[in-house]
Amino acid sequence: MKAYLWSFLILTLTLSCSAPEQVKSEKEKLFETLLSVKGHGILFGHQDTYAYGYTWNDVEGNSDVKRVTGDYPAVFGWELGGIEKGVVANLDTVSFDNIRKYAIKAYHQGGINTFSWHPFSVVDRVDSWNTDNKVVDKIIPGGSHHEAFKKDLDALANFLNSVVTEEGIKVPFIFRPWHEMDGTWFWWGVESCTPEELKELFRFSIDYLRNEKGVNQMLVAYSPDRNFYTRQEYLTWYPGDEYVDVIGMDNYYDLYTDGLVGEAIDKLHIVIDYANEKGKVSALTETGYENIPDSTWYTSKLGKVLADKKVAENISYTLVWRNDPLKHFFFPYPGHPSAKYAKEFLKREEMWLLNDLTTFKKQQ
Ligand code: BMA
């Protein structure tokens, strides 16, 4: 045997015997971070925080959370509705180029990105809130619009796979598809499809993104709204443990009044118990009070829910909705009467903004 063949053989044997420690993927690292904050802090999130606020638009480094508290949120939510139509901006007029830029920036700063998707259905191309036409049965495998729906997923995947750093790292994120399926307002809602159809849609979407399109930097959140009282009800649309990493709940309504705050807590306990049994992350994935008419909302409602011992010790994050100058806001801007309460709430030891998260990660 030639000398170089010997050295090749020896090298191969050495490599296969010394089994180098597995390098963790970005997705695994993100999951570990989310699990590790549990019991230490609750990450605070805000939708579209870099994109706009009251009353500014796309100002480098700006965020209403930063303007009020001095720091950025730890979780950054972005919306992808419209990507399936091949247009340049999402349904809230934020360009996809900017969304990509913001998500990469959040990643570099040590934050966590999460994507929501309110697609225009491929059946009628009206928005997610149009329930006039049955859509889900047509887009799942075997449906009349299944092939067309795959093209929508292609567009979504192409965007997700384009959120890449200069070093070539695909930015990891939490995807929260087909959320609030227990509500009536979306074309994938409770009155527009059966639980079995929804599950099939969920599974197909994730399988397709992961297996056909190589979206391997994605964690997945399951987030019904507030319409459940038992574990069984909560899991009505659950696609299965192999599809979901974040066991979530969206909830606005229960946090409007003192009377329902207890229900929000009870529901989070259902979420938490399931997540803990399965070794998954739990979260209050979307909440807020439109235009914050109750100025104490951050301390007296959200603050009360998150002060519950079991909630505080278990959920990893929460996220409030967007501050669109033309439509509505969910986080105060400086000078709004609720700003003082939001600040007080976010000063709590267990409420974490970006600096708290990055400091924690350095200590790990
Ligand atoms: C809703 C509203 C809409 C918006 C949508 C997607 O809750 O804020 O104005 O288009 O979310 O971001």
Short mmCIF file of C-alpha atoms and ligand atoms in Angstrom, two decimals:
data_model
loop_
_atom_site.label_atom_id
_atom_site.label_comp_id
_atom_site.label_asym_id
_atom_site.label_seq_id
_atom_site.Cartn_x
_atom_site.Cartn_y
_atom_site.Cartn_z
CA MET A 1 0.00 0.00 0.00
CA LYS A 2 1.31 3.42 -0.89
CA ALA A 3 2.44 5.66 2.00
CA TYR A 4 -0.26 8.23 1.39
CA LEU A 5 -2.91 5.52 1.52
CA TRP A 6 -1.58 4.42 4.89
CA SER A 7 -1.76 7.92 6.26
CA PHE A 8 -5.28 8.29 4.86
CA LEU A 9 -6.30 5.04 6.58
CA ILE A 10 -4.75 6.09 9.90
CA LEU A 11 -6.39 9.52 9.73
CA THR A 12 -9.80 7.99 9.00
CA LEU A 13 -9.44 5.57 11.91
CA THR A 14 -8.33 8.32 14.29
CA LEU A 15 -11.25 10.54 13.32
CA SER A 16 -13.83 7.80 13.68
CA CYS A 17 -12.47 6.57 17.02
CA SER A 18 -12.05 9.89 18.78
CA ALA A 19 -15.71 10.88 18.09
CA PRO A 20 -15.41 14.68 18.36
CA GLU A 21 -17.95 16.36 20.60
CA GLN A 22 -21.08 17.18 18.62
CA VAL A 23 -21.30 20.83 17.72
CA LYS A 24 -24.68 22.16 18.80
CA SER A 25 -26.86 23.60 16.09
CA GLU A 26 -28.21 27.14 16.33
CA LYS A 27 -31.66 25.70 16.85
CA GLU A 28 -30.47 23.52 19.74
CA LYS A 29 -28.68 26.47 21.30
CA LEU A 30 -31.83 28.57 21.07
CA PHE A 31 -33.89 25.82 22.68
CA GLU A 32 -31.33 25.46 25.47
CA THR A 33 -31.35 29.18 26.12
CA LEU A 34 -35.13 29.20 26.35
CA LEU A 35 -35.11 26.27 28.76
CA SER A 36 -32.27 27.61 30.84
CA VAL A 37 -33.87 30.97 31.63
CA LYS A 38 -36.80 29.11 33.18
CA GLY A 39 -37.01 29.88 36.88
CA HIS A 40 -34.51 32.74 36.56
CA GLY A 41 -36.28 35.24 34.38
CA ILE A 42 -39.16 35.79 31.98
CA LEU A 43 -37.96 37.24 28.70
CA PHE A 44 -40.01 40.23 27.58
CA GLY A 45 -40.84 40.50 23.91
CA HIS A 46 -42.31 43.09 21.57
CA GLN A 47 -43.61 42.73 18.02
CA ASP A 48 -41.92 44.89 15.35
CA THR A 49 -39.93 46.79 17.93
CA TYR A 50 -37.22 48.10 15.54
CA ALA A 51 -39.61 48.69 12.68
CA TYR A 52 -41.76 51.53 13.99
CA GLY A 53 -43.43 53.03 17.03
CA TYR A 54 -45.26 56.07 18.28
CA THR A 55 -44.67 58.08 16.09
CA TRP A 56 -41.62 57.10 14.13
CA ASN A 57 -40.79 54.69 11.37
CA ASP A 58 -37.59 52.76 10.69
CA VAL A 59 -35.22 54.88 12.76
CA GLU A 60 -31.92 53.07 13.29
CA GLY A 61 -31.63 51.72 16.82
CA ASN A 62 -35.08 52.90 17.88
CA SER A 63 -37.68 50.87 19.79
CA ASP A 64 -40.52 52.07 22.00
CA VAL A 65 -39.43 49.52 24.62
CA LYS A 66 -35.97 51.10 24.59
CA ARG A 67 -37.40 54.62 24.69
CA VAL A 68 -39.44 53.81 27.79
CA THR A 69 -37.15 51.41 29.69
CA GLY A 70 -33.65 52.14 28.40
CA ASP A 71 -33.20 48.65 26.97
CA TYR A 72 -34.43 46.54 24.07
CA PRO A 73 -36.77 43.60 24.50
CA ALA A 74 -35.16 40.17 24.73
CA VAL A 75 -37.62 38.64 22.26
CA PHE A 76 -38.23 40.22 18.87
CA GLY A 77 -41.43 39.37 17.00
CA TRP A 78 -41.75 39.81 13.21
CA GLU A 79 -44.63 39.25 10.84
CA LEU A 80 -44.37 37.47 7.49
CA GLY A 81 -47.91 37.86 6.12
CA GLY A 82 -47.62 38.76 2.43
CA ILE A 83 -44.38 36.90 1.71
CA GLU A 84 -46.50 34.27 -0.08
CA LYS A 85 -47.69 36.88 -2.59
CA GLY A 86 -44.20 37.79 -3.73
CA VAL A 87 -44.59 41.43 -2.68
CA VAL A 88 -41.81 43.56 -1.17
CA ALA A 89 -43.49 44.45 2.12
CA ASN A 90 -45.59 42.58 4.65
CA LEU A 91 -49.24 43.34 5.36
CA ASP A 92 -48.16 46.02 7.83
CA THR A 93 -45.98 47.71 5.19
CA VAL A 94 -42.65 46.62 6.66
CA SER A 95 -40.36 45.53 3.83
CA PHE A 96 -39.07 41.99 3.99
CA ASP A 97 -35.56 43.36 3.44
CA ASN A 98 -35.96 45.37 6.63
CA ILE A 99 -37.40 42.41 8.52
CA ARG A 100 -34.37 40.36 7.49
CA LYS A 101 -32.05 43.17 8.58
CA TYR A 102 -33.82 43.60 11.94
CA ALA A 103 -33.83 39.88 12.71
CA ILE A 104 -30.10 39.58 11.96
CA LYS A 105 -29.44 42.59 14.15
CA ALA A 106 -31.50 41.14 17.02
CA TYR A 107 -29.53 37.88 16.69
CA HIS A 108 -26.18 39.71 16.79
CA GLN A 109 -27.31 41.59 19.87
CA GLY A 110 -28.10 38.31 21.63
CA GLY A 111 -31.89 38.51 21.29
CA ILE A 112 -34.40 35.86 20.24
CA ASN A 113 -36.47 36.14 17.07
CA THR A 114 -39.97 34.83 16.60
CA PHE A 115 -41.99 34.89 13.38
CA SER A 116 -45.76 35.00 13.03
CA TRP A 117 -47.48 34.52 9.67
CA HIS A 118 -50.90 35.87 8.75
CA PRO A 119 -51.01 34.64 5.15
CA PHE A 120 -53.41 35.69 2.41
CA SER A 121 -55.04 32.38 1.56
CA VAL A 122 -54.06 30.84 -1.72
CA VAL A 123 -57.73 30.12 -2.41
CA ASP A 124 -58.90 33.74 -2.63
CA ARG A 125 -55.87 35.88 -1.74
CA VAL A 126 -57.97 37.81 0.76
CA ASP A 127 -56.35 38.28 4.15
CA SER A 128 -56.21 35.89 7.12
CA TRP A 129 -59.38 37.36 8.62
CA ASN A 130 -61.60 36.42 5.68
CA THR A 131 -63.61 33.37 6.68
CA ASP A 132 -66.08 33.43 3.74
CA ASN A 133 -64.33 30.60 1.96
CA LYS A 134 -63.25 27.26 3.29
CA VAL A 135 -59.50 27.11 2.82
CA VAL A 136 -57.86 24.51 5.03
CA ASP A 137 -59.49 21.46 3.43
CA LYS A 138 -58.33 22.76 0.05
CA ILE A 139 -54.67 23.31 0.93
CA ILE A 140 -53.85 20.14 2.88
CA PRO A 141 -52.56 17.10 0.96
CA GLY A 142 -55.21 15.93 -1.48
CA GLY A 143 -56.91 19.32 -1.58
CA SER A 144 -57.58 21.29 -4.78
CA HIS A 145 -55.08 24.03 -3.83
CA HIS A 146 -52.42 21.89 -2.22
CA GLU A 147 -49.82 22.40 -4.95
CA ALA A 148 -50.47 26.13 -4.95
CA PHE A 149 -50.10 26.20 -1.17
CA LYS A 150 -46.70 24.51 -1.49
CA LYS A 151 -45.59 27.52 -3.53
CA ASP A 152 -46.62 29.77 -0.64
CA LEU A 153 -44.50 27.65 1.67
CA ASP A 154 -41.64 27.87 -0.84
CA ALA A 155 -41.77 31.65 -0.63
CA LEU A 156 -41.90 31.51 3.15
CA ALA A 157 -38.96 29.08 3.29
CA ASN A 158 -36.91 31.14 0.87
CA PHE A 159 -37.30 34.14 3.12
CA LEU A 160 -36.54 32.22 6.32
CA ASN A 161 -33.45 30.69 4.74
CA SER A 162 -32.30 34.13 3.63
CA VAL A 163 -32.06 35.43 7.18
CA VAL A 164 -28.35 34.69 7.32
CA THR A 165 -25.48 36.52 9.01
CA GLU A 166 -22.38 37.69 7.16
CA GLU A 167 -20.60 34.68 8.62
CA GLY A 168 -23.15 32.42 6.93
CA ILE A 169 -25.14 31.46 10.04
CA LYS A 170 -28.83 30.88 9.41
CA VAL A 171 -30.47 32.89 12.17
CA PRO A 172 -32.48 30.60 14.48
CA PHE A 173 -36.02 31.55 15.38
CA ILE A 174 -39.34 30.43 16.82
CA PHE A 175 -42.10 30.02 14.21
CA ARG A 176 -45.69 30.31 15.49
CA PRO A 177 -47.90 29.14 12.65
CA TRP A 178 -51.68 28.69 12.60
CA HIS A 179 -51.98 30.43 15.95
CA GLU A 180 -55.27 31.17 17.74
CA MET A 181 -56.92 28.29 15.88
CA ASP A 182 -59.45 28.02 18.71
CA GLY A 183 -60.80 31.46 17.76
CA THR A 184 -63.26 32.21 14.97
CA TRP A 185 -61.43 35.09 13.26
CA PHE A 186 -58.90 33.38 10.98
CA TRP A 187 -59.59 31.15 7.98
CA TRP A 188 -57.86 28.36 9.91
CA GLY A 189 -60.07 29.02 12.96
CA VAL A 190 -62.42 26.74 14.83
CA GLU A 191 -65.42 27.44 12.61
CA SER A 192 -63.53 27.12 9.35
CA CYS A 193 -61.95 23.69 9.66
CA THR A 194 -61.98 20.57 11.80
CA PRO A 195 -59.27 19.89 14.40
CA GLU A 196 -58.04 17.02 12.23
CA GLU A 197 -57.68 19.33 9.22
CA LEU A 198 -55.84 21.90 11.31
CA LYS A 199 -53.47 19.27 12.66
CA GLU A 200 -52.80 18.07 9.14
CA LEU A 201 -52.12 21.61 7.97
CA PHE A 202 -49.75 22.19 10.88
CA ARG A 203 -47.88 18.94 10.35
CA PHE A 204 -47.64 19.34 6.62
CA SER A 205 -46.35 22.92 6.91
CA ILE A 206 -43.62 21.98 9.36
CA ASP A 207 -42.63 18.77 7.57
CA TYR A 208 -42.43 20.62 4.27
CA LEU A 209 -40.38 23.50 5.66
CA ARG A 210 -38.01 21.18 7.52
CA ASN A 211 -37.68 18.25 5.17
CA GLU A 212 -38.22 19.71 1.71
CA LYS A 213 -36.89 23.22 2.22
CA GLY A 214 -34.12 22.66 4.79
CA VAL A 215 -35.46 25.12 7.34
CA ASN A 216 -33.48 23.50 10.14
CA GLN A 217 -32.94 26.64 12.23
CA MET A 218 -36.59 26.70 13.35
CA LEU A 219 -38.29 25.98 16.65
CA VAL A 220 -42.06 25.73 16.50
CA ALA A 221 -44.66 27.18 18.87
CA TYR A 222 -48.20 25.86 19.38
CA SER A 223 -50.39 28.78 20.47
CA PRO A 224 -54.13 28.52 20.81
CA ASP A 225 -55.94 31.54 22.17
CA ARG A 226 -57.77 31.46 25.51
CA ASN A 227 -60.66 29.12 24.65
CA PHE A 228 -59.79 26.10 26.77
CA TYR A 229 -60.25 25.05 30.37
CA THR A 230 -58.73 21.57 30.44
CA ARG A 231 -55.63 19.92 29.04
CA GLN A 232 -57.77 17.92 26.70
CA GLU A 233 -59.34 21.08 25.27
CA TYR A 234 -55.95 22.75 25.04
CA LEU A 235 -54.60 19.85 22.99
CA THR A 236 -57.57 19.71 20.59
CA TRP A 237 -55.46 21.00 17.67
CA TYR A 238 -52.05 19.84 18.90
CA PRO A 239 -50.05 18.40 16.00
CA GLY A 240 -47.82 16.19 18.18
CA ASP A 241 -44.71 16.45 20.32
CA GLU A 242 -42.41 15.86 17.38
CA TYR A 243 -43.65 19.09 15.79
CA VAL A 244 -43.66 21.49 18.73
CA ASP A 245 -40.94 23.00 20.92
CA VAL A 246 -42.77 25.86 22.60
CA ILE A 247 -46.04 25.14 24.38
CA GLY A 248 -47.81 28.46 24.21
CA MET A 249 -50.95 30.45 24.68
CA ASP A 250 -52.01 33.77 23.18
CA ASN A 251 -54.30 35.65 25.52
CA TYR A 252 -55.59 39.20 25.46
CA TYR A 253 -59.14 38.93 26.75
CA ASP A 254 -58.51 37.28 30.12
CA LEU A 255 -56.07 40.05 30.93
CA TYR A 256 -58.53 42.91 30.41
CA THR A 257 -60.24 42.68 33.79
CA ASP A 258 -59.38 41.60 37.32
CA GLY A 259 -62.16 39.03 37.16
CA LEU A 260 -60.47 36.93 34.49
CA VAL A 261 -56.84 37.22 35.52
CA GLY A 262 -57.24 34.02 37.57
CA GLU A 263 -58.41 32.20 34.45
CA ALA A 264 -55.37 33.34 32.53
CA ILE A 265 -53.21 31.93 35.34
CA ASP A 266 -55.12 28.62 35.42
CA LYS A 267 -54.72 28.26 31.66
CA LEU A 268 -51.01 28.97 31.88
CA HIS A 269 -50.77 26.22 34.49
CA ILE A 270 -52.22 23.78 31.94
CA VAL A 271 -49.63 25.00 29.41
CA ILE A 272 -46.79 24.76 31.94
CA ASP A 273 -47.69 21.28 33.20
CA TYR A 274 -47.78 19.90 29.69
CA ALA A 275 -44.51 21.60 28.72
CA ASN A 276 -42.75 20.34 31.83
CA GLU A 277 -43.93 16.78 31.35
CA LYS A 278 -42.59 16.81 27.82
CA GLY A 279 -39.37 18.74 28.48
CA LYS A 280 -40.55 21.67 26.37
CA VAL A 281 -40.55 25.44 26.76
CA SER A 282 -43.70 27.25 27.91
CA ALA A 283 -44.64 30.83 27.03
CA LEU A 284 -47.37 33.45 26.92
CA THR A 285 -46.72 33.89 23.22
CA GLU A 286 -48.89 36.95 22.55
CA THR A 287 -50.72 39.41 24.77
CA GLY A 288 -51.46 43.08 25.29
CA TYR A 289 -54.25 45.61 25.72
CA GLU A 290 -55.00 47.65 22.61
CA ASN A 291 -54.01 51.29 23.21
CA ILE A 292 -53.67 50.50 26.93
CA PRO A 293 -56.86 52.17 28.20
CA ASP A 294 -56.07 50.85 31.70
CA SER A 295 -52.85 52.69 32.46
CA THR A 296 -51.95 50.22 35.23
CA TRP A 297 -52.33 47.23 32.89
CA TYR A 298 -48.65 46.28 32.95
CA THR A 299 -48.55 45.95 36.72
CA SER A 300 -52.16 45.13 37.59
CA LYS A 301 -52.97 42.62 34.82
CA LEU A 302 -49.93 41.28 32.98
CA GLY A 303 -47.86 41.85 36.12
CA LYS A 304 -50.37 39.93 38.19
CA VAL A 305 -50.46 36.95 35.84
CA LEU A 306 -46.68 36.75 35.69
CA ALA A 307 -46.32 37.18 39.45
CA ASP A 308 -48.12 33.90 40.06
CA LYS A 309 -45.40 31.69 41.55
CA LYS A 310 -45.81 28.76 39.19
CA VAL A 311 -46.05 31.03 36.16
CA ALA A 312 -42.99 33.04 37.22
CA GLU A 313 -40.96 29.90 37.84
CA ASN A 314 -41.83 28.25 34.58
CA ILE A 315 -42.61 30.32 31.55
CA SER A 316 -39.68 31.45 29.46
CA TYR A 317 -41.10 34.45 27.68
CA THR A 318 -44.01 36.67 26.83
CA LEU A 319 -44.54 39.03 23.92
CA VAL A 320 -46.76 42.09 23.54
CA TRP A 321 -48.10 43.17 20.16
CA ARG A 322 -47.02 45.99 17.91
CA ASN A 323 -46.92 49.81 18.09
CA ASP A 324 -48.23 50.91 14.72
CA PRO A 325 -48.62 54.71 14.59
CA LEU A 326 -51.49 54.33 12.13
CA LYS A 327 -53.46 51.63 13.88
CA HIS A 328 -52.82 50.68 17.48
CA PHE A 329 -50.17 50.25 20.14
CA PHE A 330 -49.63 47.72 22.91
CA PHE A 331 -46.48 49.05 24.55
CA PRO A 332 -46.50 52.62 25.87
CA TYR A 333 -44.55 55.38 24.21
CA PRO A 334 -42.77 57.95 26.38
CA GLY A 335 -45.30 60.21 28.05
CA HIS A 336 -48.22 57.79 27.80
CA PRO A 337 -49.86 57.35 31.24
CA SER A 338 -49.07 53.63 31.25
CA ALA A 339 -45.33 54.17 30.63
CA LYS A 340 -44.61 54.51 34.32
CA TYR A 341 -46.33 51.19 35.09
CA ALA A 342 -44.66 49.37 32.21
CA LYS A 343 -41.32 50.61 33.47
CA GLU A 344 -42.07 49.53 37.01
CA PHE A 345 -43.16 46.10 35.78
CA LEU A 346 -40.02 45.64 33.68
CA LYS A 347 -37.81 46.67 36.60
CA ARG A 348 -38.88 43.56 38.47
CA GLU A 349 -35.99 41.23 39.06
CA GLU A 350 -37.60 38.40 37.11
CA MET A 351 -38.62 40.44 34.06
CA TRP A 352 -35.78 40.32 31.58
CA LEU A 353 -34.92 42.68 28.77
CA LEU A 354 -32.06 42.18 26.32
CA ASN A 355 -29.22 43.06 28.72
CA ASP A 356 -30.49 40.63 31.32
CA LEU A 357 -30.54 37.85 28.76
CA THR A 358 -27.08 38.54 27.37
CA THR A 359 -25.59 38.84 30.88
CA PHE A 360 -27.21 35.53 31.84
CA LYS A 361 -25.88 33.82 28.71
CA LYS A 362 -22.33 34.99 29.46
CA GLN A 363 -22.53 33.43 32.93
CA GLN A 364 -23.66 30.06 31.59
C1 BMA B 1 -53.15 42.28 14.03
C2 BMA B 1 -53.24 43.76 13.81
C3 BMA B 1 -53.22 44.01 12.33
C4 BMA B 1 -51.97 43.38 11.72
C5 BMA B 1 -51.82 41.93 12.12
C6 BMA B 1 -50.54 41.30 11.64
O1 BMA B 1 -53.26 41.95 15.37
O2 BMA B 1 -52.15 44.41 14.44
O3 BMA B 1 -53.23 45.39 12.09
O4 BMA B 1 -52.01 43.50 10.33
O5 BMA B 1 -51.92 41.81 13.52
O6 BMA B 1 -49.43 41.95 12.16
#
